[in-house]
mmCIF file with all atom_site columns, C-alpha atoms in Angstrom:
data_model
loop_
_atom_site.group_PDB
_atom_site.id
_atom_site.type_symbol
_atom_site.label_atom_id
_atom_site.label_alt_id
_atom_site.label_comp_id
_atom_site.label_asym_id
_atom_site.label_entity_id
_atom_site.label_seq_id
_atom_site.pdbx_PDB_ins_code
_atom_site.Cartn_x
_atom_site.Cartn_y
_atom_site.Cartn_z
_atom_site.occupancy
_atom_site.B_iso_or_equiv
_atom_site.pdbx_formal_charge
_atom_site.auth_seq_id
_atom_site.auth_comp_id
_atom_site.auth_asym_id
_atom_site.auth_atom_id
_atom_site.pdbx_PDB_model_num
ATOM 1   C CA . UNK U 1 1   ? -28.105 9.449  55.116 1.00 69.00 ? 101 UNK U CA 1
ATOM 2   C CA . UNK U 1 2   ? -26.952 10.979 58.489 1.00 80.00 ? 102 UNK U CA 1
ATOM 3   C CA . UNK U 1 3   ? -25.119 14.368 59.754 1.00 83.00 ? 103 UNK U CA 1
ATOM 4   C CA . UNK U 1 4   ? -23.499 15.861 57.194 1.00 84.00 ? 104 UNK U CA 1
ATOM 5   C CA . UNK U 1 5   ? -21.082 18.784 56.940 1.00 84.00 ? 105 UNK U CA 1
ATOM 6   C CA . UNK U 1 6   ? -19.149 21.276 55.364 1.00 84.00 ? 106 UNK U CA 1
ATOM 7   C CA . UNK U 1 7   ? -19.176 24.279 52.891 1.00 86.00 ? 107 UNK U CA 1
ATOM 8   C CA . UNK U 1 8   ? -21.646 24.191 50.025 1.00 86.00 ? 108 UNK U CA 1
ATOM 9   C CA . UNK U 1 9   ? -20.846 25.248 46.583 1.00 84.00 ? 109 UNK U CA 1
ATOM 10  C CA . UNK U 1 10  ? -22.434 25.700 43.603 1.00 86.00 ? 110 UNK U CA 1
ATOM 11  C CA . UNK U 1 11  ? -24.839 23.065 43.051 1.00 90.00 ? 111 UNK U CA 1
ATOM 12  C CA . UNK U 1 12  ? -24.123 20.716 39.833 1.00 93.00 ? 112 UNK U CA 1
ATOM 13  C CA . UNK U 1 13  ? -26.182 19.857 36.863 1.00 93.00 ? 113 UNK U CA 1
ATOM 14  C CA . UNK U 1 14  ? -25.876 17.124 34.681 1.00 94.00 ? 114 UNK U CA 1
ATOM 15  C CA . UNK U 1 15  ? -27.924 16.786 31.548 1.00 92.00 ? 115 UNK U CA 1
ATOM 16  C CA . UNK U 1 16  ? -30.411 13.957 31.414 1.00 91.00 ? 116 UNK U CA 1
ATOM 17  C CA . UNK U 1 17  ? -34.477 13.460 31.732 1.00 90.00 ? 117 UNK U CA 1
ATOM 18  C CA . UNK U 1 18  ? -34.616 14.307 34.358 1.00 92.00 ? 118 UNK U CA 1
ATOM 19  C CA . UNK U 1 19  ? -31.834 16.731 34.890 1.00 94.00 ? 119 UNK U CA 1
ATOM 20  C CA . UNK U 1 20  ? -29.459 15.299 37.165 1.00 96.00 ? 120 UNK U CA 1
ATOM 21  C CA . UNK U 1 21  ? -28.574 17.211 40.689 1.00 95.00 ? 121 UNK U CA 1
ATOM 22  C CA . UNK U 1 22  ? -26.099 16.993 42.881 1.00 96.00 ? 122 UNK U CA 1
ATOM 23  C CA . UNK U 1 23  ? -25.439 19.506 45.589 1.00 94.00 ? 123 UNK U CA 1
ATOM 24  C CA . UNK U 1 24  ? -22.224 19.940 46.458 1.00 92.00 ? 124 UNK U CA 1
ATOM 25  C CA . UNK U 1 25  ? -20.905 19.864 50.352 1.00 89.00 ? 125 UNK U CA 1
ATOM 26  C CA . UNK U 1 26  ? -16.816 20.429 50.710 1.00 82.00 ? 126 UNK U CA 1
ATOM 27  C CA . UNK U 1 27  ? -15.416 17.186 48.913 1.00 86.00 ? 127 UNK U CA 1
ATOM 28  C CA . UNK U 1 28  ? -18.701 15.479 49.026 1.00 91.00 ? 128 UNK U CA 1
ATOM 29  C CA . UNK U 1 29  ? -21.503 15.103 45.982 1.00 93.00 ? 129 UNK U CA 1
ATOM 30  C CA . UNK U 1 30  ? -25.126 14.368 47.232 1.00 94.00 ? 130 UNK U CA 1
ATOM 31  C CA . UNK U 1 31  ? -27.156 13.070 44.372 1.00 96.00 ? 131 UNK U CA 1
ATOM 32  C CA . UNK U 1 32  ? -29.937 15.098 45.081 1.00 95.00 ? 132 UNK U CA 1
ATOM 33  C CA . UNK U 1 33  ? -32.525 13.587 42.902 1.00 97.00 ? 133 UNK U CA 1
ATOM 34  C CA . UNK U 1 34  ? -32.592 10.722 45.369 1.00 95.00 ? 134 UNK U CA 1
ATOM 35  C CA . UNK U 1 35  ? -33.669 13.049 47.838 1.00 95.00 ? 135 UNK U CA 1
ATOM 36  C CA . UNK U 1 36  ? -37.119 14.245 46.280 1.00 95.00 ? 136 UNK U CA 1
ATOM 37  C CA . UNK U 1 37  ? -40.131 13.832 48.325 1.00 96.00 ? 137 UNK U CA 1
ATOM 38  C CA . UNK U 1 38  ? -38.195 13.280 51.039 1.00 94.00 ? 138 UNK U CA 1
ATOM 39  C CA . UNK U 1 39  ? -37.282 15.105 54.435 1.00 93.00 ? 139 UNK U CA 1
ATOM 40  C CA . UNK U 1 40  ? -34.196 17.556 54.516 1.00 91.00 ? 140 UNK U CA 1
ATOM 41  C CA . UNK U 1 41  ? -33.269 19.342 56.729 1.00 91.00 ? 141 UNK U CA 1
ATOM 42  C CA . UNK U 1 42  ? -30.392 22.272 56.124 1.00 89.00 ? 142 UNK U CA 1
ATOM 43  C CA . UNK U 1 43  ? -28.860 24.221 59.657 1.00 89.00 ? 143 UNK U CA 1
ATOM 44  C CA . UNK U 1 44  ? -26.681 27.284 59.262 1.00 89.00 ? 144 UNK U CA 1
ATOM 45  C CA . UNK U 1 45  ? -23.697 27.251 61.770 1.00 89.00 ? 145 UNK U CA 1
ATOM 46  C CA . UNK U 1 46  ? -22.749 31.028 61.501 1.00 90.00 ? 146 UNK U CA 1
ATOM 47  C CA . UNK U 1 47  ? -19.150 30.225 59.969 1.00 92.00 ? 147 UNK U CA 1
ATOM 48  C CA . UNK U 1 48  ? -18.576 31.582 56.680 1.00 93.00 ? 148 UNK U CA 1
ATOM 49  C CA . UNK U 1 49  ? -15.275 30.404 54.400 1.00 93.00 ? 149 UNK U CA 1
ATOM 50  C CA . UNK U 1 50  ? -14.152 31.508 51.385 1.00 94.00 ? 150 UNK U CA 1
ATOM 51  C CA . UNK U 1 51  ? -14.976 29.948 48.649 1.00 92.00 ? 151 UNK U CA 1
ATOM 52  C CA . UNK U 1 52  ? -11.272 30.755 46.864 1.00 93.00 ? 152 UNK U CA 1
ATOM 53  C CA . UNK U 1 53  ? -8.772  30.642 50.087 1.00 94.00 ? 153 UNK U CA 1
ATOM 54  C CA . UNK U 1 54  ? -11.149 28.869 52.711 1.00 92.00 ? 154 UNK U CA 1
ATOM 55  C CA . UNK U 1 55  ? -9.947  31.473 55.261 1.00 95.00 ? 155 UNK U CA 1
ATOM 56  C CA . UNK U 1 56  ? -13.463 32.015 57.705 1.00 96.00 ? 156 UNK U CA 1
ATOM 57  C CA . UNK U 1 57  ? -14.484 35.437 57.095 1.00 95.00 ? 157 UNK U CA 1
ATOM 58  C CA . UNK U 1 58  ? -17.662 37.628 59.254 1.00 93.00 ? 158 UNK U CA 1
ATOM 59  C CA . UNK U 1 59  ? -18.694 38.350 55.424 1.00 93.00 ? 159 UNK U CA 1
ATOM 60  C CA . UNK U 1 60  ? -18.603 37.054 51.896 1.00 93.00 ? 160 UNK U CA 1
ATOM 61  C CA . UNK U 1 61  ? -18.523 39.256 48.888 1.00 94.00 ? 161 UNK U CA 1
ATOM 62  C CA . UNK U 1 62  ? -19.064 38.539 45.524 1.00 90.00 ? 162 UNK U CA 1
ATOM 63  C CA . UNK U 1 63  ? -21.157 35.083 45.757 1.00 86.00 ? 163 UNK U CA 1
ATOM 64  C CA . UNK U 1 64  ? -18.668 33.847 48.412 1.00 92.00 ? 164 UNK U CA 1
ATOM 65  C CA . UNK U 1 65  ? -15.364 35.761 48.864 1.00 95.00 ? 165 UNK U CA 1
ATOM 66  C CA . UNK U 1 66  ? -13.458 37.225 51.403 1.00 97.00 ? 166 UNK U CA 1
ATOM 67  C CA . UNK U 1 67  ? -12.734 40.761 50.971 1.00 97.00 ? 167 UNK U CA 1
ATOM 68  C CA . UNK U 1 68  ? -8.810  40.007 49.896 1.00 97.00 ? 168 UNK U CA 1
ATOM 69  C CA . UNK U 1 69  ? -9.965  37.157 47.294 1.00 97.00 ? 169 UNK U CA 1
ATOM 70  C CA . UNK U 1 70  ? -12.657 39.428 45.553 1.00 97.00 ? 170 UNK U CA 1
ATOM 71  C CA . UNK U 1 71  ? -9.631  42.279 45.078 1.00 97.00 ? 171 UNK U CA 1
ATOM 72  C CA . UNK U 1 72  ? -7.173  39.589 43.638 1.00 97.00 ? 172 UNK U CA 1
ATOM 73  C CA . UNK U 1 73  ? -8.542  36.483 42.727 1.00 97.00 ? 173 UNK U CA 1
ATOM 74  C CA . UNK U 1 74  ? -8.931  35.578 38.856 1.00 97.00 ? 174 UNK U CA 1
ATOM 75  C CA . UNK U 1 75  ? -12.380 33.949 39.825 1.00 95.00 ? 175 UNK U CA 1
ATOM 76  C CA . UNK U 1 76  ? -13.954 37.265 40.736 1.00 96.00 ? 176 UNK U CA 1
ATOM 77  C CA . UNK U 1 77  ? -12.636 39.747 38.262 1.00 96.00 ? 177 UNK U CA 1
ATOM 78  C CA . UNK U 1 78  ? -14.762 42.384 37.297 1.00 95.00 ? 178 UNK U CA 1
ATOM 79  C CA . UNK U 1 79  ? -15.033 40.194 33.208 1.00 96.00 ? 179 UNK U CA 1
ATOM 80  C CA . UNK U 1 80  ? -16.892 37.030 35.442 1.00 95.00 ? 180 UNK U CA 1
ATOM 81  C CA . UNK U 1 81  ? -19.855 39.215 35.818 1.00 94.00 ? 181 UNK U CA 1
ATOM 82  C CA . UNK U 1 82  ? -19.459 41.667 33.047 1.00 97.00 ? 182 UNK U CA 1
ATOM 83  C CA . UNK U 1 83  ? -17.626 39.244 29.750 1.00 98.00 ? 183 UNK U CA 1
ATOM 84  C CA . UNK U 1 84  ? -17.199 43.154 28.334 1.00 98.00 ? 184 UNK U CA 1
ATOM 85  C CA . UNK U 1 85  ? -14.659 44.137 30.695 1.00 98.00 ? 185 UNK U CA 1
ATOM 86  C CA . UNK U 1 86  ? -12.456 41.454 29.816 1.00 98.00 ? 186 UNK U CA 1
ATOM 87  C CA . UNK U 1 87  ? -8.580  42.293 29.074 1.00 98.00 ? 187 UNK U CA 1
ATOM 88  C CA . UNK U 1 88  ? -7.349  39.146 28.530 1.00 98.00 ? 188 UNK U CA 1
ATOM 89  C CA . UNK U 1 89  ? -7.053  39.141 24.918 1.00 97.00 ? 189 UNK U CA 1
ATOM 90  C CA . UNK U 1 90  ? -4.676  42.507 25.128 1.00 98.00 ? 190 UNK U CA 1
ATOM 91  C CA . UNK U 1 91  ? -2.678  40.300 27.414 1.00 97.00 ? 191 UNK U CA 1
ATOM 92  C CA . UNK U 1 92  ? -3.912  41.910 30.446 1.00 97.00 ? 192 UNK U CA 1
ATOM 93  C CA . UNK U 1 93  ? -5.645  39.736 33.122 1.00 97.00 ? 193 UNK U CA 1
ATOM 94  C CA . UNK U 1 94  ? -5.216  38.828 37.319 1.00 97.00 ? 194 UNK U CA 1
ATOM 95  C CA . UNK U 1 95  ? -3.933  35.847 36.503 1.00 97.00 ? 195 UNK U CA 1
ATOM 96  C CA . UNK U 1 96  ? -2.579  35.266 32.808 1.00 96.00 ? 196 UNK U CA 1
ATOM 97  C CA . UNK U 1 97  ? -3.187  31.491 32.997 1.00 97.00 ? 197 UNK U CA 1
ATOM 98  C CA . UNK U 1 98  ? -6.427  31.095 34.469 1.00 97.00 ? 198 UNK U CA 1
ATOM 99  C CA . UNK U 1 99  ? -7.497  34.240 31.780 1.00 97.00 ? 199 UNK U CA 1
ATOM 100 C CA . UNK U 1 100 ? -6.247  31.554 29.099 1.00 97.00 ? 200 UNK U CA 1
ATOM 101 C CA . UNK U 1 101 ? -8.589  28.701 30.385 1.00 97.00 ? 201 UNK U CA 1
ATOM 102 C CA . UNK U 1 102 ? -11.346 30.609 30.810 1.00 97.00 ? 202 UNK U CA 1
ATOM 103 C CA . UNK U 1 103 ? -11.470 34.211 28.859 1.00 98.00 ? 203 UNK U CA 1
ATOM 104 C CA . UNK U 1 104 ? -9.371  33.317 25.646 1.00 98.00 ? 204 UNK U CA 1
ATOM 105 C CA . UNK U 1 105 ? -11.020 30.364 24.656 1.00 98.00 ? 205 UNK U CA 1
ATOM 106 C CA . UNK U 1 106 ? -14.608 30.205 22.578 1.00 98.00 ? 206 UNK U CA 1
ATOM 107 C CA . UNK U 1 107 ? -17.625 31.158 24.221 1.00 98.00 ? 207 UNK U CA 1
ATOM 108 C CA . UNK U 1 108 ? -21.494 31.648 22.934 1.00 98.00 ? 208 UNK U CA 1
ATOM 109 C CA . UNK U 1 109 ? -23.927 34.278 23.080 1.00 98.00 ? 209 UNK U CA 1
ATOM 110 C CA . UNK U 1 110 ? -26.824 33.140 23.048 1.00 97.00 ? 210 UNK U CA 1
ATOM 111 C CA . UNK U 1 111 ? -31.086 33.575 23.791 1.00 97.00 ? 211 UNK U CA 1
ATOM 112 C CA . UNK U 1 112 ? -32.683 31.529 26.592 1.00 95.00 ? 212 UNK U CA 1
ATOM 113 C CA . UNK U 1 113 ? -36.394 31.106 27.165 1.00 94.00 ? 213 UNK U CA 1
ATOM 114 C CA . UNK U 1 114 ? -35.915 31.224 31.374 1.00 85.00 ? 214 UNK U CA 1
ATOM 115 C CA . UNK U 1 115 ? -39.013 31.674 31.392 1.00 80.00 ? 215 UNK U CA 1
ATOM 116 C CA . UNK U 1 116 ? -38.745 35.079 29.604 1.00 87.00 ? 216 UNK U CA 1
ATOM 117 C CA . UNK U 1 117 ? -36.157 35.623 26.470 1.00 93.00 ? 217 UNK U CA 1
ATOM 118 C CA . UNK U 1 118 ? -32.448 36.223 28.092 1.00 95.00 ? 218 UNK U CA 1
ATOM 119 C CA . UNK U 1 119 ? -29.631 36.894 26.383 1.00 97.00 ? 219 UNK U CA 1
ATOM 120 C CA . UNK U 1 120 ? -26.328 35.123 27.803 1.00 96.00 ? 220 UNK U CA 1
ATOM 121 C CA . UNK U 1 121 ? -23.044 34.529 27.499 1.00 97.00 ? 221 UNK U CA 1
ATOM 122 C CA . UNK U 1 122 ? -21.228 31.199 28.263 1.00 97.00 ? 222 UNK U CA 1
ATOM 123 C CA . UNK U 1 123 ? -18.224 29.454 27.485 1.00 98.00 ? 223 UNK U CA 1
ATOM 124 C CA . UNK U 1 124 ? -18.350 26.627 25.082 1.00 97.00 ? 224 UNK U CA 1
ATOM 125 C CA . UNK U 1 125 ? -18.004 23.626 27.768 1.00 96.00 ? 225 UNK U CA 1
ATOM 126 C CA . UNK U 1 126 ? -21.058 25.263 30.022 1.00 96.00 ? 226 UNK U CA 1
ATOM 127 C CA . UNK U 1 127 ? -23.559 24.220 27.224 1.00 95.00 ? 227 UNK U CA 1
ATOM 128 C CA . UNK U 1 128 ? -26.192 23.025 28.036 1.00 95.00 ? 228 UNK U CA 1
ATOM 129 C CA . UNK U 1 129 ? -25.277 23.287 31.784 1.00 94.00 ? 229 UNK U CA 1
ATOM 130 C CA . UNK U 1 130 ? -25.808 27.139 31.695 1.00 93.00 ? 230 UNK U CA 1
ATOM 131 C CA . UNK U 1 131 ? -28.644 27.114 30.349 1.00 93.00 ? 231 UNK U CA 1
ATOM 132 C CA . UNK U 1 132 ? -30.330 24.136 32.847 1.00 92.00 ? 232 UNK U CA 1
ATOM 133 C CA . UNK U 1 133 ? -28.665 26.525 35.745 1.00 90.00 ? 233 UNK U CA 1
ATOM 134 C CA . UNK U 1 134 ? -31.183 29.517 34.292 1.00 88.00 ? 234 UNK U CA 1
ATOM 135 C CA . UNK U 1 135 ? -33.890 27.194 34.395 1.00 88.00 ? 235 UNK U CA 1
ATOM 136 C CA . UNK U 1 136 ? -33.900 27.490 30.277 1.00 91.00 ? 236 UNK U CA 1
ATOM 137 C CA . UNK U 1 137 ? -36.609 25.358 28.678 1.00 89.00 ? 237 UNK U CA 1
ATOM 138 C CA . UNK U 1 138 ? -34.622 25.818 25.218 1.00 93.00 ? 238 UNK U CA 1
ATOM 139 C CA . UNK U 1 139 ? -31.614 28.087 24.514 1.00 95.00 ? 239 UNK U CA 1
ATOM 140 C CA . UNK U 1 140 ? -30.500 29.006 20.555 1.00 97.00 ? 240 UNK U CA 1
ATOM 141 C CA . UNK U 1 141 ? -26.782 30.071 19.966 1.00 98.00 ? 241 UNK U CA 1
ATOM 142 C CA . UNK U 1 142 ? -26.379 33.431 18.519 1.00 98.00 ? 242 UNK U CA 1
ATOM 143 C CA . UNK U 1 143 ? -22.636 33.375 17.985 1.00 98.00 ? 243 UNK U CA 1
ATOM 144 C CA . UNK U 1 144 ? -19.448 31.842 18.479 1.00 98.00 ? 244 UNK U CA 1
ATOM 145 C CA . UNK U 1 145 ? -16.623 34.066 19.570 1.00 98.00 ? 245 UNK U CA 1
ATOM 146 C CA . UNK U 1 146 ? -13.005 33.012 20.187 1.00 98.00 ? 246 UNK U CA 1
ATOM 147 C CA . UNK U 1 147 ? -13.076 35.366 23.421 1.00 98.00 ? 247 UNK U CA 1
ATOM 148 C CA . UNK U 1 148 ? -14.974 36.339 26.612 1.00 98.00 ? 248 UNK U CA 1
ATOM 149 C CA . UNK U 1 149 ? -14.495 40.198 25.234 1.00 98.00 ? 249 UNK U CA 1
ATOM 150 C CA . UNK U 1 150 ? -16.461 40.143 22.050 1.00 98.00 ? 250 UNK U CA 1
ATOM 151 C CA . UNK U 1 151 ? -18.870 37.759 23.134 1.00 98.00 ? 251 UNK U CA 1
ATOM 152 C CA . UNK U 1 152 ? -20.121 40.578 25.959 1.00 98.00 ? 252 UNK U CA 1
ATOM 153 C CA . UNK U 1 153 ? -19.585 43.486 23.620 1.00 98.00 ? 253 UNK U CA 1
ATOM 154 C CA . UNK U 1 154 ? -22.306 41.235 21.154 1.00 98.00 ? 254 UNK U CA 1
ATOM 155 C CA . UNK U 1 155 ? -24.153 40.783 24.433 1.00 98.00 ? 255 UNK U CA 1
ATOM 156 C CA . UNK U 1 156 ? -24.452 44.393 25.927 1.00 98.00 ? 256 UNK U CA 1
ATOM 157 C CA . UNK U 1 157 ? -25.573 45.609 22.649 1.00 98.00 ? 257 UNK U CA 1
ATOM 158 C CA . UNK U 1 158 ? -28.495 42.763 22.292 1.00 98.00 ? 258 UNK U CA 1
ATOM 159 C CA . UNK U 1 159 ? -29.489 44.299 26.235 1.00 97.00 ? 259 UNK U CA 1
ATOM 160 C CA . UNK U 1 160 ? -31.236 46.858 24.013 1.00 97.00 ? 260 UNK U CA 1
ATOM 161 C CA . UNK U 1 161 ? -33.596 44.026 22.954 1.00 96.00 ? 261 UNK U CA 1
ATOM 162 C CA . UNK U 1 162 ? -33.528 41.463 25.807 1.00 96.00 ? 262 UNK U CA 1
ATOM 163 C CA . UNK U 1 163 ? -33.514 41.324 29.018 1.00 93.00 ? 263 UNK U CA 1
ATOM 164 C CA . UNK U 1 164 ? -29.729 39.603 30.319 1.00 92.00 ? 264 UNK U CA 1
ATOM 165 C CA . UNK U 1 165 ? -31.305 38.594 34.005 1.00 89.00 ? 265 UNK U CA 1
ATOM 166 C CA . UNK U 1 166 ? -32.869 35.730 35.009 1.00 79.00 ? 266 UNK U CA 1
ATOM 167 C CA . UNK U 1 167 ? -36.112 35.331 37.943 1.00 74.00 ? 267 UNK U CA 1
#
């Protein structure tokens, strides 16, 4: 396969027996299920980039943002990691477009066995993807809400019953 290089993002998961991998390297996708039970080897260089302006930075925040990005960008407000805190449906958002592709559309709350019970929140187009990302053996849908905001109030209360994080 040779040298290859670059910044790595989120791996991606396609469904299929056997779940389908493919990690992710700047514009490149390595289908990693060719890979298995063979020899890889992975070398850190020391430059970090941001995963929403590129710009190199000494450190990331929020799962890969420079300092300025994880203030302003859409990608890491405060509702990515908490669906509760959205705004978005009072017309209130860092960016009122990306808030309508990704807060204001339907989204699921749901219970995954990963390998304990979780209870989640995802938007419609992540199933089953979210749930193979958790490591889920089998995932039932609770609820379909028509926003990011209800579907983490509905999840926040079920936190009295079930655990939200994942090992």
């Amino acid at each position: 396969m040779g040298i290859k290089e670059g910044n790595l993002i989120k791996m991606k998961a396609e469904p299929d027996f056997p779940v389908r991998y493919y990690l992710r390297l700047g514009d490149e996708e390595i289908f990693l299920n060719d890979l298995i039970g063979k020899e890889v080897r992975f070398e850190y260089t020391g430059q970090i980039n941001c995963i929403s302006c590129g710009k190199v930075t000494k450190t990331s925040f929020g799962q890969g943002f420079c300092y300025n990005c994880l203030q302003t960008a859409p990608e890491a407000s405060e509702s990515v990691m908490r669906p509760e805190l959205s705004k978005a449906h009072f017309g209130i958002a860092r960016d009122p477009v990306w808030a309508e592709e990704h807060d204001l559309i339907d989204h699921f709350v749901y219970l995954a066995a990963s390998p304990d019970l979780k209870v989640g929140v995802t938007r419609h187009h992540q199933v089953p993807v979210r749930w193979i990302d958790q490591g889920a053996g089998s995932a039932v849908i609770l609820a379909k809400t028509p926003n990011r905001h209800i579907a983490g109030v509905m999840e926040v209360w079920l936190k009295q019953f079930y655990s939200d994080k994942t090992n």
